[in-house]
Amino acid sequence: MTQATAKITKLNRVERNAWTKQKIFEAATKVVGKHGYAEASVARITEEAGVAQGTFYNHFENRQELLNQLLPKIGLDMVEFIRARTGTAHAARQEIERFAAFFDFIREVPEFLRILNEAEFFAPTGYQKHLDNISTAYVRILRRARLAGAIEDYSDEEFEAIVHMLMGARGYLSRRYSYSEAGVTAVPEHVISAYRKLMTRGLFTASGDQDTP
């Protein structure tokens, strides 16, 4: 076997392993989304993935390791999904595009809300990792906007607080307007317009900005 052939064989094996692991993640997404973390057994996940249980343990030490990796994996997929749908306009417009893209993402991955909400109890390590991943990326975006002059008078610490506010808004708004027994639907336009006004106008006037109630 030539060196080139060996390299191709190795690459194919790496690609095959990556494909198998992705299938397991996709199956876990379906199973946890339908049955919850508590009922997401290795048997159910491997059956959904169409792989042997032995194959599962080639990629994950145990069930909990998979569950701890699941939400961060979906979260990073979401970041990439949103980034691909965000243009290069003014920072406020970009934020509104990110907001709208989030709701597009959960229509493609309707299991996201249950996976997120149950993770705090069933996969706390993964839950914290997800929050860290999202907030770090989001703060970086806001810092770039500040550097460009699109945001003024906010510290990095305030950015972190704002990011968690925006993340919380997405979670609650998706529960209120997107999720139903019929599935996940697009949010009404008034949800987008309300967010647009909040981002571009601000809720209160500057004269009402006081340190004490």
Coordinates of C-alpha atoms in Angstrom, one line a residue:
M1 CA 0.0 0.0 0.0
T2 CA 1.4 3.4 -1.0
Q3 CA 1.6 6.3 1.3
A4 CA -1.1 8.1 -0.7
T5 CA -3.4 5.1 -0.6
A6 CA -2.9 4.8 3.2
K7 CA -3.7 8.4 3.6
I8 CA -7.0 8.1 1.6
T9 CA -7.9 5.0 3.6
K10 CA -7.3 6.8 6.9
L11 CA -9.3 9.8 5.7
N12 CA -12.2 7.7 4.7
R13 CA -12.2 6.0 8.1
V14 CA -12.1 9.4 9.8
E15 CA -15.0 10.6 7.6
R16 CA -16.9 7.4 8.3
N17 CA -16.5 7.8 12.0
A18 CA -17.6 11.4 11.8
W19 CA -20.7 10.4 9.8
T20 CA -21.6 7.7 12.4
K21 CA -21.2 10.1 15.3
Q22 CA -23.4 12.6 13.5
K23 CA -26.0 9.9 13.0
I24 CA -25.9 9.2 16.7
F25 CA -26.3 12.9 17.6
E26 CA -29.2 13.2 15.2
A27 CA -30.9 10.1 16.7
A28 CA -30.3 11.4 20.2
T29 CA -31.9 14.7 19.2
K30 CA -35.0 12.9 18.0
V31 CA -35.2 10.6 21.0
V32 CA -34.7 13.3 23.6
G33 CA -37.1 15.6 21.8
K34 CA -39.8 12.9 21.8
H35 CA -39.2 11.1 25.1
G36 CA -37.1 13.4 27.2
Y37 CA -33.6 12.8 28.7
A38 CA -34.9 10.3 31.3
E39 CA -36.2 7.9 28.7
A40 CA -33.4 8.4 26.2
S41 CA -31.8 5.0 26.5
V42 CA -28.8 3.9 24.5
A43 CA -31.0 1.2 23.0
R44 CA -33.5 3.8 21.8
I45 CA -30.8 6.0 20.4
T46 CA -28.9 3.3 18.6
E47 CA -32.2 1.9 17.1
E48 CA -33.1 5.3 15.8
A49 CA -29.6 5.8 14.4
G50 CA -29.5 2.3 12.9
V51 CA -26.2 1.4 14.5
A52 CA -25.2 -1.4 17.0
Q53 CA -24.9 -0.6 20.6
G54 CA -21.2 -1.5 20.4
T55 CA -20.7 1.2 17.8
F56 CA -22.2 3.7 20.3
Y57 CA -19.5 2.9 22.8
N58 CA -16.8 3.5 20.2
H59 CA -17.8 7.2 20.2
F60 CA -19.1 7.8 23.7
E61 CA -17.9 6.4 27.0
N62 CA -21.5 6.2 28.3
R63 CA -25.0 7.6 27.8
Q64 CA -24.3 10.6 30.0
E65 CA -21.4 11.7 28.0
L66 CA -23.6 11.8 24.9
L67 CA -26.3 13.7 26.8
N68 CA -23.7 16.3 28.0
Q69 CA -22.5 16.8 24.5
L70 CA -25.9 17.0 22.8
L71 CA -27.1 20.5 23.7
P72 CA -23.7 22.2 23.1
K73 CA -23.5 20.4 19.7
I74 CA -27.0 21.7 18.7
G75 CA -26.1 25.1 20.1
L76 CA -23.1 25.4 17.9
D77 CA -25.1 24.2 14.9
M78 CA -27.6 27.0 15.8
V79 CA -24.8 29.6 15.9
E80 CA -23.6 28.6 12.4
F81 CA -27.2 28.5 11.1
I82 CA -27.8 32.0 12.4
R83 CA -24.5 33.4 11.2
A84 CA -25.2 32.1 7.7
R85 CA -28.5 34.1 7.7
T86 CA -27.1 37.4 9.1
G87 CA -26.0 40.0 6.6
T88 CA -23.5 42.9 6.9
A89 CA -25.9 45.7 7.6
H90 CA -26.0 48.0 10.6
A91 CA -25.6 46.2 13.9
A92 CA -29.2 46.7 15.0
R93 CA -30.5 45.2 11.7
Q94 CA -28.1 42.3 12.2
E95 CA -29.5 41.6 15.6
I96 CA -33.0 41.6 14.2
E97 CA -31.8 39.1 11.5
R98 CA -30.3 36.9 14.2
F99 CA -33.6 37.0 16.2
A100 CA -35.6 36.0 13.1
A101 CA -33.1 33.3 12.2
F102 CA -33.4 31.7 15.6
F103 CA -37.1 31.0 15.0
D104 CA -36.2 29.6 11.6
F105 CA -33.7 27.3 13.3
I106 CA -36.2 25.9 15.8
R107 CA -38.6 25.1 13.0
E108 CA -35.8 22.9 11.5
V109 CA -34.9 21.5 14.9
P110 CA -38.2 21.5 16.8
E111 CA -36.7 19.3 19.6
F112 CA -34.4 22.2 20.7
L113 CA -36.7 23.6 23.4
R114 CA -37.2 20.4 25.3
I115 CA -33.5 19.5 25.0
L116 CA -32.6 23.0 26.3
N117 CA -35.2 23.1 29.1
E118 CA -34.4 19.6 30.5
A119 CA -30.7 19.9 30.2
E120 CA -30.3 21.9 33.4
F121 CA -31.4 18.9 35.4
F122 CA -30.4 15.9 33.2
A123 CA -27.2 17.2 31.6
P124 CA -26.0 20.1 33.7
T125 CA -22.5 20.0 32.4
G126 CA -23.7 20.3 28.8
Y127 CA -26.2 23.0 29.9
Q128 CA -23.5 25.2 31.3
K129 CA -21.2 24.5 28.3
H130 CA -24.0 25.6 26.0
L131 CA -24.6 28.8 27.9
D132 CA -20.9 29.6 27.9
N133 CA -20.6 28.9 24.2
I134 CA -23.6 31.1 23.2
S135 CA -22.8 34.0 25.6
T136 CA -19.1 34.1 24.6
A137 CA -20.0 34.3 20.9
Y138 CA -22.8 36.8 21.5
V139 CA -20.6 39.1 23.7
R140 CA -17.9 39.0 20.9
I141 CA -20.5 40.2 18.4
L142 CA -21.6 43.1 20.7
R143 CA -18.0 44.1 21.3
R144 CA -17.4 44.3 17.6
A145 CA -20.5 46.5 17.3
R146 CA -19.1 48.8 20.1
L147 CA -15.8 49.0 18.3
A148 CA -17.6 50.0 15.1
G149 CA -19.5 52.8 17.0
A150 CA -22.9 51.1 16.7
I151 CA -23.1 50.7 20.5
E152 CA -22.0 53.2 23.1
D153 CA -21.6 53.3 26.9
Y154 CA -21.8 49.5 27.6
S155 CA -19.1 47.5 29.4
D156 CA -18.2 43.9 28.7
E157 CA -19.9 42.9 32.0
E158 CA -23.1 44.7 30.9
F159 CA -22.9 43.0 27.5
E160 CA -22.9 39.6 29.3
A161 CA -26.0 40.6 31.2
I162 CA -27.7 41.8 28.0
V163 CA -26.8 38.6 26.2
H164 CA -28.6 36.5 28.9
M165 CA -31.6 38.8 28.6
L166 CA -31.7 38.2 24.8
M167 CA -31.3 34.5 25.2
G168 CA -34.1 34.4 27.8
A169 CA -36.3 36.3 25.4
R170 CA -35.8 33.8 22.7
G171 CA -36.7 30.9 25.0
Y172 CA -39.9 32.5 26.4
L173 CA -41.1 33.9 23.0
S174 CA -40.6 30.6 21.3
R175 CA -42.6 28.8 24.0
R176 CA -45.4 31.4 23.7
Y177 CA -45.6 31.9 20.0
S178 CA -43.9 29.0 18.1
Y179 CA -44.5 25.7 20.0
S180 CA -47.9 24.2 20.0
E181 CA -49.5 20.7 19.8
A182 CA -49.5 21.1 16.0
G183 CA -45.7 21.5 15.9
V184 CA -43.4 24.5 15.6
T185 CA -44.7 27.4 13.5
A186 CA -43.3 30.8 12.5
V187 CA -43.8 33.6 15.0
P188 CA -46.3 36.3 14.1
E189 CA -44.9 39.5 12.5
H190 CA -45.8 41.5 15.6
V191 CA -43.2 39.5 17.6
I192 CA -40.5 40.5 15.1
S193 CA -41.7 44.2 15.0
A194 CA -41.8 44.4 18.8
Y195 CA -38.2 43.2 19.0
R196 CA -37.2 45.5 16.2
K197 CA -38.6 48.5 18.1
L198 CA -37.0 47.4 21.3
M199 CA -33.6 47.1 19.7
T200 CA -33.7 50.3 17.6
R201 CA -35.7 52.7 19.8
G202 CA -35.2 51.4 23.4
L203 CA -38.0 50.9 25.8
F204 CA -37.5 54.0 27.9
T205 CA -36.4 57.5 27.1
A206 CA -32.9 58.7 28.3
S207 CA -34.6 61.1 30.8
G208 CA -36.1 58.1 32.5
D209 CA -32.7 56.4 33.1
Q210 CA -32.1 56.8 36.8
D211 CA -30.1 54.8 39.2
T212 CA -32.8 54.7 41.8
P213 CA -36.5 53.8 41.5

